[in-house]
Coordinates of C-alpha atoms in Angstrom, one line a residue:
Chain A
M1 CA 11.5 -19.2 -18.8
D2 CA 9.6 -16.5 -20.7
T3 CA 10.2 -12.8 -20.6
N4 CA 6.9 -12.2 -18.7
N5 CA 8.2 -14.4 -15.9
D6 CA 11.6 -12.7 -15.9
K7 CA 9.8 -9.4 -15.3
K8 CA 7.8 -11.0 -12.4
I9 CA 11.1 -12.2 -10.9
Q10 CA 12.6 -8.8 -11.2
K11 CA 9.6 -7.3 -9.4
I12 CA 9.8 -9.8 -6.6
Q13 CA 13.5 -9.1 -6.1
A14 CA 12.8 -5.3 -6.2
A15 CA 10.1 -5.7 -3.5
A16 CA 12.3 -7.9 -1.3
E17 CA 15.1 -5.2 -1.5
G18 CA 12.5 -2.5 -0.8
I19 CA 11.3 -4.3 2.2
I20 CA 14.8 -4.7 3.6
V21 CA 15.5 -0.9 3.3
V22 CA 12.1 0.0 4.8
A23 CA 12.5 -2.4 7.7
V24 CA 16.0 -0.9 8.5
V25 CA 15.0 2.7 8.0
L26 CA 11.8 2.3 10.1
A27 CA 13.6 0.8 13.0
V28 CA 16.4 3.4 12.9
L29 CA 14.0 6.3 12.6
T30 CA 11.8 4.9 15.4
I31 CA 14.6 4.1 17.9
V32 CA 16.9 7.0 17.2
G33 CA 13.9 9.4 17.1
E34 CA 13.0 8.4 20.7
L35 CA 16.6 8.8 21.9
W36 CA 17.5 11.9 20.0
A37 CA 14.6 14.5 20.1
P38 CA 15.8 16.6 17.1
L39 CA 15.1 13.7 14.7
K40 CA 11.6 13.2 16.0
N41 CA 11.0 17.0 15.9
T42 CA 12.2 17.3 12.3
L43 CA 9.8 14.5 11.3
K44 CA 7.0 16.4 13.1
S45 CA 7.9 19.7 11.5
I46 CA 8.0 18.3 8.0
F47 CA 5.1 15.8 8.1
T48 CA 3.0 17.3 11.0
H49 CA 3.4 14.1 13.0
H50 CA 6.4 11.8 13.5
W51 CA 4.4 8.7 12.6
L52 CA 3.1 10.2 9.4
G53 CA 6.8 11.1 8.6
K54 CA 7.9 7.5 9.1
S55 CA 4.9 6.2 7.1
A56 CA 5.6 8.6 4.2
L57 CA 9.3 7.9 4.2
S58 CA 8.7 4.1 4.2
I59 CA 6.5 4.5 1.1
I60 CA 9.0 6.8 -0.6
F61 CA 12.0 4.5 0.1
F62 CA 10.1 1.4 -1.0
A63 CA 8.8 3.1 -4.2
V64 CA 12.2 4.4 -5.2
I65 CA 14.0 1.1 -4.7
F66 CA 11.2 -0.8 -6.3
L67 CA 11.2 1.4 -9.4
I68 CA 15.0 1.4 -9.8
R69 CA 15.5 -2.3 -9.1
S70 CA 12.5 -3.7 -11.0
N71 CA 14.3 -3.2 -14.3
M72 CA 17.5 -4.8 -13.2
H73 CA 18.7 -8.3 -13.7
A74 CA 17.3 -10.9 -11.3
D75 CA 18.3 -14.6 -10.9
M76 CA 15.5 -17.1 -10.0
T77 CA 18.0 -19.3 -8.1
K78 CA 18.9 -16.4 -5.8
L79 CA 15.4 -15.1 -5.3
P80 CA 14.3 -17.3 -2.3
R81 CA 17.4 -16.2 -0.4
K82 CA 16.5 -12.5 -0.9
I83 CA 12.9 -13.1 0.2
Y84 CA 14.1 -14.9 3.3
A85 CA 16.5 -12.0 4.0
A86 CA 13.6 -9.5 3.6
V87 CA 11.3 -11.5 6.0
W88 CA 14.0 -12.1 8.6
I89 CA 15.1 -8.4 8.6
S90 CA 11.4 -7.4 8.9
A91 CA 10.9 -9.7 11.9
L92 CA 14.1 -8.4 13.4
S93 CA 13.0 -4.8 12.9
A94 CA 9.7 -5.6 14.6
F95 CA 11.4 -7.3 17.5
A96 CA 14.0 -4.5 17.9
M97 CA 11.2 -1.8 18.0
T98 CA 9.1 -3.8 20.5
A99 CA 12.1 -4.6 22.7
F100 CA 13.2 -0.9 22.6
F101 CA 9.8 0.3 23.7
I102 CA 9.8 -2.2 26.6
A103 CA 13.3 -1.2 27.7
H104 CA 12.3 2.5 27.3
T105 CA 9.2 2.1 29.5
L106 CA 11.3 0.3 32.1
H107 CA 13.8 3.3 32.0
L108 CA 16.6 1.0 31.0
F109 CA 17.8 3.8 28.7
Chain B
M1 CA -16.0 11.4 19.2
T2 CA -17.6 12.5 15.9
P3 CA -19.4 10.0 13.7
L4 CA -16.6 10.4 11.1
L5 CA -14.1 9.3 13.7
V6 CA -16.2 6.3 14.8
Y7 CA -16.6 5.1 11.2
T8 CA -12.9 5.7 10.6
L9 CA -11.9 3.6 13.6
I10 CA -14.4 0.8 12.7
T11 CA -13.0 0.8 9.1
H12 CA -9.4 0.6 10.5
V13 CA -10.2 -2.3 12.7
M14 CA -12.4 -4.2 10.3
T15 CA -10.1 -3.9 7.3
G16 CA -7.1 -4.7 9.4
I17 CA -8.7 -7.9 10.8
L18 CA -10.0 -8.9 7.4
A19 CA -6.6 -8.4 5.8
I20 CA -5.0 -10.6 8.5
G21 CA -7.7 -13.2 8.0
L22 CA -7.0 -13.3 4.2
V23 CA -3.3 -13.8 4.9
H24 CA -4.2 -16.6 7.2
L25 CA -6.3 -18.2 4.4
V26 CA -3.4 -17.8 2.0
F27 CA -1.1 -19.5 4.5
M28 CA -3.5 -22.4 5.0
H29 CA -3.9 -22.9 1.2
F30 CA -0.1 -23.1 0.9
L31 CA -0.3 -26.3 2.9
K32 CA -2.3 -28.0 0.1
K33 CA -0.4 -29.9 -2.6
A34 CA -2.0 -28.1 -5.5
P35 CA -3.4 -24.7 -4.3
S36 CA -5.5 -22.6 -6.6
W37 CA -3.1 -19.9 -7.6
K38 CA -5.8 -17.7 -9.1
Y39 CA -7.7 -17.8 -5.8
L40 CA -4.6 -17.1 -3.7
Q41 CA -3.8 -14.2 -6.1
A42 CA -7.2 -12.7 -5.4
L43 CA -6.9 -13.2 -1.6
S44 CA -3.4 -11.7 -1.4
G45 CA -4.3 -8.8 -3.7
W46 CA -7.3 -8.0 -1.5
S47 CA -5.2 -8.2 1.7
V48 CA -2.8 -5.6 0.2
I49 CA -5.8 -3.3 -0.5
L50 CA -7.3 -3.8 2.9
F51 CA -4.0 -3.2 4.7
L52 CA -3.6 0.1 2.7
V53 CA -7.2 1.2 3.7
S54 CA -6.5 0.2 7.4
W55 CA -3.2 2.2 7.2
A56 CA -4.9 5.3 5.8
T57 CA -7.8 5.2 8.3
S58 CA -5.5 4.6 11.2
A59 CA -3.5 7.6 10.2
F60 CA -6.6 9.9 10.3
Y61 CA -7.8 8.5 13.6
Y62 CA -4.4 8.4 15.3
V63 CA -3.3 11.9 14.3
T64 CA -6.6 13.7 14.7
Y65 CA -8.0 11.9 17.8
Y66 CA -6.0 9.3 19.6
G67 CA -3.1 11.5 20.6
K68 CA -5.3 14.2 22.0
A69 CA -8.2 12.3 23.6
V70 CA -7.2 8.6 24.1
K71 CA -3.5 8.6 24.9
P72 CA -3.8 11.0 27.9
K73 CA -6.5 8.8 29.3
I74 CA -4.3 5.7 29.0
M75 CA -1.2 7.5 30.3
G76 CA -3.2 8.8 33.3
G77 CA -4.8 5.4 34.0
A78 CA -3.7 2.2 35.6
Y79 CA -2.0 0.8 32.5
P80 CA 0.2 3.4 30.9
W81 CA 2.4 0.7 29.5
A82 CA -0.5 -0.2 27.1
H83 CA 0.4 2.9 25.2
Q84 CA 4.1 3.1 26.0
V85 CA 4.8 -0.5 24.8
F86 CA 1.9 -1.9 22.8
M87 CA 0.6 1.2 21.0
E88 CA 4.1 2.4 20.1
A89 CA 5.1 -1.1 18.9
K90 CA 1.8 -1.7 17.1
E91 CA 1.8 1.6 15.1
H92 CA 5.4 1.1 13.9
V93 CA 5.3 -2.7 13.2
F94 CA 2.1 -2.2 11.2
V95 CA 4.0 -0.2 8.6
L96 CA 5.8 -3.4 7.4
L97 CA 2.6 -5.4 6.7
P98 CA 1.4 -3.7 3.4
F99 CA 4.9 -4.2 1.9
L100 CA 5.1 -7.8 3.0
T101 CA 1.7 -8.6 1.5
L102 CA 2.6 -6.8 -1.7
A103 CA 5.7 -9.1 -2.0
L104 CA 3.4 -12.1 -1.2
W105 CA 1.0 -11.1 -4.0
L106 CA 3.9 -10.7 -6.5
M107 CA 5.3 -14.1 -5.5
I108 CA 1.9 -15.8 -6.0
R109 CA 1.6 -14.2 -9.4
L110 CA 4.8 -15.9 -10.4
L111 CA 3.8 -19.2 -8.8
A112 CA 0.6 -19.2 -10.9
K113 CA 2.8 -19.2 -14.0
E114 CA 5.7 -21.3 -12.8
Q115 CA 5.7 -23.9 -10.1
D116 CA 8.8 -23.7 -7.9
E117 CA 9.0 -25.5 -4.6
K118 CA 11.7 -23.2 -3.1
L119 CA 9.7 -20.1 -4.1
K120 CA 6.5 -21.6 -2.7
K121 CA 8.2 -22.3 0.7
A122 CA 9.6 -18.7 0.7
A123 CA 6.1 -17.3 0.0
M124 CA 4.7 -19.5 2.8
F125 CA 7.3 -18.0 5.1
V126 CA 6.3 -14.5 4.1
A127 CA 2.6 -15.4 4.8
F128 CA 3.6 -16.9 8.2
I129 CA 5.6 -13.9 9.4
T130 CA 3.0 -11.4 8.1
L131 CA 0.3 -13.4 10.0
S132 CA 2.4 -13.5 13.2
L133 CA 3.0 -9.8 13.1
G134 CA -0.6 -9.2 12.2
A135 CA -1.8 -11.3 15.2
F136 CA 0.6 -9.3 17.5
I137 CA -0.9 -6.1 16.2
A138 CA -4.5 -7.2 16.6
L139 CA -3.9 -8.5 20.1
S140 CA -2.1 -5.2 21.0
G141 CA -5.2 -3.3 19.7
I142 CA -7.5 -5.3 22.0
L143 CA -5.2 -4.6 25.0
I144 CA -5.1 -0.9 24.2
S145 CA -8.9 -0.7 23.9
G146 CA -9.1 -2.4 27.3
A147 CA -6.7 0.1 28.9
V148 CA -8.9 3.0 27.9
R149 CA -11.8 1.8 30.0

């Protein structure tokens, strides 16, 4: 495999890891922010709106992880597993947030 | 609603739907034995750009207008759950889509240079989940629009 492809593998791995972090951070900020007002208020006071805060933090977390990890060693044989992990965690994050808002609307907590 | 907000909302909806449509095309082409990687690279690249435009325009519309003018109407109407469940879920789940399509584009760039069946299947899965989340978001948007009336 040539060096150019190695760089591409590193970038894909870095993106997968960035997605995992974003999916977790987004779900935590969203759910905890609804249950614990100081978190949502802090996001509002820094970013003017809680959703803008979550958006900005997602971009920052992804960019930092992508920049750090895209120069580190990546193994092609382990790459698909990391991609599947990123996609499953994203799906789980989406499901958790949706389920939370349903439960919250029904006053379950 | 000012003309700027109208155009912003139209741009948000159109670019979002177009981006989802392009991811759908990518997914369908993955089913081919020998897809055109250059073509898929262009489609996925454009879907990243369109999702980013949709994100930026939604931010402007949501922060400057929706919260003040639309949300109170929905919350005071017959279907407050349209905001409480679908808008809340939609606005947060959407944030994942530009990152997933960026990963998809990066994977297609590698597949164009090196054929790998396992990587192709993983990329197909990325496209499928992105498409599923995108469809959920688009349907939520339709439901929210209906709840305002």
